[in-house]
mmCIF file of C-alpha atoms and ligand atoms in Angstrom:
data_model
loop_
_atom_site.group_PDB
_atom_site.id
_atom_site.type_symbol
_atom_site.label_atom_id
_atom_site.label_comp_id
_atom_site.label_asym_id
_atom_site.label_seq_id
_atom_site.Cartn_x
_atom_site.Cartn_y
_atom_site.Cartn_z
ATOM 1 C CA MET A 1 268.064 319.235 73.271
ATOM 2 C CA ARG A 2 264.802 320.906 72.234
ATOM 3 C CA VAL A 3 263.072 319.401 69.206
ATOM 4 C CA ILE A 4 260.372 321.125 67.147
ATOM 5 C CA THR A 5 258.063 319.672 64.513
ATOM 6 C CA PHE A 6 255.020 320.866 62.583
ATOM 7 C CA GLY A 7 251.929 319.283 61.132
ATOM 8 C CA THR A 8 248.174 319.185 60.765
ATOM 9 C CA PHE A 9 247.715 315.865 62.564
ATOM 10 C CA ASP A 10 244.148 315.540 61.232
ATOM 11 C CA VAL A 11 242.339 312.231 61.884
ATOM 12 C CA PHE A 12 245.282 311.281 64.103
ATOM 13 C CA HIS A 13 246.863 307.963 63.108
ATOM 14 C CA ILE A 14 249.849 305.647 63.676
ATOM 15 C CA GLY A 15 252.094 307.597 61.255
ATOM 16 C CA HIS A 16 251.633 310.647 63.497
ATOM 17 C CA VAL A 17 252.482 308.655 66.649
ATOM 18 C CA ASN A 18 255.605 307.265 64.986
ATOM 19 C CA ILE A 19 256.995 310.610 63.876
ATOM 20 C CA LEU A 20 256.327 312.243 67.249
ATOM 21 C CA GLU A 21 257.979 309.390 69.151
ATOM 22 C CA ARG A 22 260.993 309.332 66.830
ATOM 23 C CA ALA A 23 261.305 313.128 66.985
ATOM 24 C CA LYS A 24 261.325 313.000 70.782
ATOM 25 C CA GLU A 25 264.098 310.375 70.735
ATOM 26 C CA LEU A 26 266.394 312.957 69.084
ATOM 27 C CA GLY A 27 266.197 315.193 72.147
ATOM 28 C CA ASP A 28 264.499 315.562 75.503
ATOM 29 C CA TYR A 29 261.802 318.213 74.975
ATOM 30 C CA LEU A 30 259.321 318.031 72.092
ATOM 31 C CA ILE A 31 257.427 321.090 70.847
ATOM 32 C CA VAL A 32 254.732 320.639 68.187
ATOM 33 C CA GLY A 33 253.309 323.351 65.933
ATOM 34 C CA VAL A 34 249.788 322.281 64.967
ATOM 35 C CA SER A 35 248.635 324.084 61.840
ATOM 36 C CA THR A 36 245.481 326.123 62.200
ATOM 37 C CA ASP A 37 242.292 325.458 60.247
ATOM 38 C CA ASP A 38 242.899 328.571 58.134
ATOM 39 C CA LEU A 39 246.485 327.555 57.322
ATOM 40 C CA ASN A 40 245.124 324.193 56.184
ATOM 41 C CA PHE A 41 242.598 325.828 53.943
ATOM 42 C CA TYR A 42 245.459 327.834 52.431
ATOM 43 C CA LYS A 43 247.683 324.712 52.052
ATOM 44 C CA LYS A 44 245.101 322.158 50.897
ATOM 45 C CA GLN A 45 241.998 324.166 49.831
ATOM 46 C CA ARG A 46 239.895 322.339 52.419
ATOM 47 C CA TYR A 47 239.324 322.487 56.124
ATOM 48 C CA PRO A 48 240.501 319.545 58.260
ATOM 49 C CA ILE A 49 237.986 316.991 59.556
ATOM 50 C CA TYR A 50 238.904 317.807 63.178
ATOM 51 C CA ASN A 51 239.121 321.468 64.149
ATOM 52 C CA GLU A 52 242.340 323.037 65.418
ATOM 53 C CA ARG A 53 241.369 322.865 69.100
ATOM 54 C CA SER A 54 240.661 319.139 68.909
ATOM 55 C CA ARG A 55 243.809 318.439 66.896
ATOM 56 C CA ALA A 56 245.969 320.397 69.360
ATOM 57 C CA GLN A 57 244.304 318.625 72.316
ATOM 58 C CA ILE A 58 244.935 315.193 70.782
ATOM 59 C CA VAL A 59 248.613 315.968 70.047
ATOM 60 C CA ASN A 60 249.022 317.388 73.550
ATOM 61 C CA ALA A 61 247.657 314.146 75.037
ATOM 62 C CA ILE A 62 250.478 312.082 73.459
ATOM 63 C CA HIS A 63 252.923 311.303 76.235
ATOM 64 C CA CYS A 64 256.121 312.222 74.345
ATOM 65 C CA VAL A 65 254.796 315.722 73.513
ATOM 66 C CA ASP A 66 255.822 318.451 75.965
ATOM 67 C CA GLU A 67 254.331 321.562 74.377
ATOM 68 C CA VAL A 68 251.889 322.480 71.615
ATOM 69 C CA PHE A 69 251.285 325.792 69.841
ATOM 70 C CA PHE A 70 249.352 326.837 66.729
ATOM 71 C CA GLU A 71 251.257 327.214 63.462
ATOM 72 C CA GLU A 72 249.434 330.111 61.792
ATOM 73 C CA SER A 73 251.637 330.684 58.758
ATOM 74 C CA LEU A 74 254.244 328.748 56.789
ATOM 75 C CA GLU A 75 256.238 331.985 56.522
ATOM 76 C CA LEU A 76 256.762 332.160 60.301
ATOM 77 C CA LYS A 77 258.769 328.946 60.630
ATOM 78 C CA ARG A 78 262.047 330.752 61.362
ATOM 79 C CA GLU A 79 260.352 332.859 64.067
ATOM 80 C CA TYR A 80 258.754 329.760 65.640
ATOM 81 C CA ILE A 81 262.107 327.926 65.742
ATOM 82 C CA LEU A 82 263.817 330.909 67.393
ATOM 83 C CA GLU A 83 260.944 331.709 69.751
ATOM 84 C CA HIS A 84 260.861 328.118 71.032
ATOM 85 C CA LYS A 85 264.668 327.907 71.178
ATOM 86 C CA ALA A 86 264.618 324.683 69.156
ATOM 87 C CA ASP A 87 267.918 322.880 68.534
ATOM 88 C CA ILE A 88 266.476 320.402 66.004
ATOM 89 C CA LEU A 89 263.685 320.705 63.418
ATOM 90 C CA VAL A 90 262.130 317.352 62.497
ATOM 91 C CA MET A 91 259.807 316.706 59.545
ATOM 92 C CA GLY A 92 258.701 313.646 57.610
ATOM 93 C CA ASP A 93 260.594 313.015 54.400
ATOM 94 C CA ASP A 94 257.648 314.130 52.274
ATOM 95 C CA TRP A 95 259.130 317.556 53.158
ATOM 96 C CA LYS A 96 262.728 316.554 52.317
ATOM 97 C CA GLY A 97 264.840 319.574 51.355
ATOM 98 C CA LYS A 98 262.011 322.049 51.960
ATOM 99 C CA PHE A 99 263.354 323.360 55.257
ATOM 100 C CA ASP A 100 267.116 323.263 54.609
ATOM 101 C CA GLU A 101 267.204 327.063 54.802
ATOM 102 C CA PHE A 102 266.921 326.752 58.606
ATOM 103 C CA CYS A 103 270.244 324.885 58.877
ATOM 104 C CA ASP A 104 271.815 328.157 60.032
ATOM 105 C CA ILE A 105 269.779 328.216 63.258
ATOM 106 C CA CYS A 106 269.136 324.531 64.031
ATOM 107 C CA GLN A 107 269.775 320.990 62.885
ATOM 108 C CA VAL A 108 267.228 319.913 60.238
ATOM 109 C CA VAL A 109 266.250 316.230 60.198
ATOM 110 C CA TYR A 110 263.831 314.466 57.827
ATOM 111 C CA LEU A 111 262.521 311.136 59.100
ATOM 112 C CA PRO A 112 261.021 308.451 56.840
ATOM 113 C CA ARG A 113 257.229 308.509 56.702
ATOM 114 C CA THR A 114 255.290 305.517 57.947
ATOM 115 C CA ALA A 115 254.274 303.549 54.854
ATOM 116 C CA GLU A 116 250.694 302.959 53.767
ATOM 117 C CA VAL A 117 248.865 305.267 56.147
ATOM 118 C CA SER A 118 247.639 308.780 55.518
ATOM 119 C CA THR A 119 244.738 310.993 56.505
ATOM 120 C CA THR A 120 243.725 311.237 52.839
ATOM 121 C CA GLU A 121 243.536 307.425 52.517
ATOM 122 C CA ILE A 122 241.575 307.080 55.777
ATOM 123 C CA ILE A 123 239.031 309.671 54.608
ATOM 124 C CA LYS A 124 238.738 307.854 51.250
ATOM 125 C CA THR A 125 238.250 304.447 52.927
ATOM 126 C CA VAL A 126 235.546 305.798 55.232
ATOM 127 C CA ARG A 127 233.801 307.508 52.284
ATOM 128 C CA ASP A 128 233.855 304.376 50.135
ATOM 129 C CA ASN A 129 232.417 302.076 52.800
HETATM 130 N N1 C2G B 1 253.706 311.596 58.646
HETATM 131 C C1 C2G B 1 254.441 310.414 58.668
HETATM 132 N N2 C2G B 1 253.902 309.269 58.156
HETATM 133 C C2 C2G B 1 252.657 309.278 57.618
HETATM 134 C C3 C2G B 1 251.899 310.458 57.601
HETATM 135 C C4 C2G B 1 252.455 311.628 58.124
HETATM 136 O O1 C2G B 1 255.600 310.378 59.136
HETATM 137 N N3 C2G B 1 252.182 308.140 57.115
HETATM 138 C C5 C2G B 1 254.317 312.825 59.179
HETATM 139 C C6 C2G B 1 254.495 313.919 58.124
HETATM 140 O O2 C2G B 1 255.653 313.666 57.349
HETATM 141 C C7 C2G B 1 254.613 315.166 58.975
HETATM 142 C C8 C2G B 1 253.726 314.818 60.191
HETATM 143 O O3 C2G B 1 253.506 313.411 60.156
HETATM 144 O O4 C2G B 1 255.955 315.371 59.396
HETATM 145 C C9 C2G B 1 252.400 315.542 60.127
HETATM 146 O O5 C2G B 1 251.804 315.223 58.894
HETATM 147 P P1 C2G B 1 250.575 316.087 58.344
HETATM 148 O O6 C2G B 1 249.562 316.190 59.396
HETATM 149 O O7 C2G B 1 250.209 315.568 57.007
HETATM 150 O O8 C2G B 1 251.261 317.520 58.242
HETATM 151 P P2 C2G B 1 251.251 318.520 57.015
HETATM 152 O O9 C2G B 1 249.859 318.858 56.635
HETATM 153 O O10 C2G B 1 252.216 318.017 55.999
HETATM 154 O O11 C2G B 1 251.818 319.868 57.698
HETATM 155 O O12 C2G B 1 254.697 323.526 58.238
HETATM 156 C C10 C2G B 1 254.600 322.205 57.840
HETATM 157 C C11 C2G B 1 253.208 321.718 57.814
HETATM 158 O O13 C2G B 1 252.387 322.289 58.790
HETATM 159 C C12 C2G B 1 253.154 320.198 57.799
#
């Protein structure tokens, strides 16, 4: 089974490792769409700390990840799922319900987020110290 997931994966942390490893366990080939810097600016009105090339390289270096591509637009999710022939779409449960529309082309699974870790909190901690 081919599994696809999406994310920014900025300031890569243990929550990112956990979701990638658990996503891979649902199948045997894991494809990750890493959102581009411009998509992040559109989503969060700021650029990520690490640029898209570094973020993609880090995700690609994780042993359970088989393939990485750039997610350029939120509107292209259906095309990405079809293009990569994904059987399962995995997202953290902060996105619960948001991608149910893709149930017609793949299984949609929301996994619980890892508690008490986020890129936003890490940036805040570094800033405050
Ligand atoms: N995540 C997690 N636990 C955390 C933090 C993040 O399980 N403590 C998961 C998120 O739920 C998401 C993935 O890690 O599934 C990537 O998180 P982000 O980098 O924050 O991704 P985001 O900016 O939400 O982009 O098209 C969808 C978007 O591109 C998702």
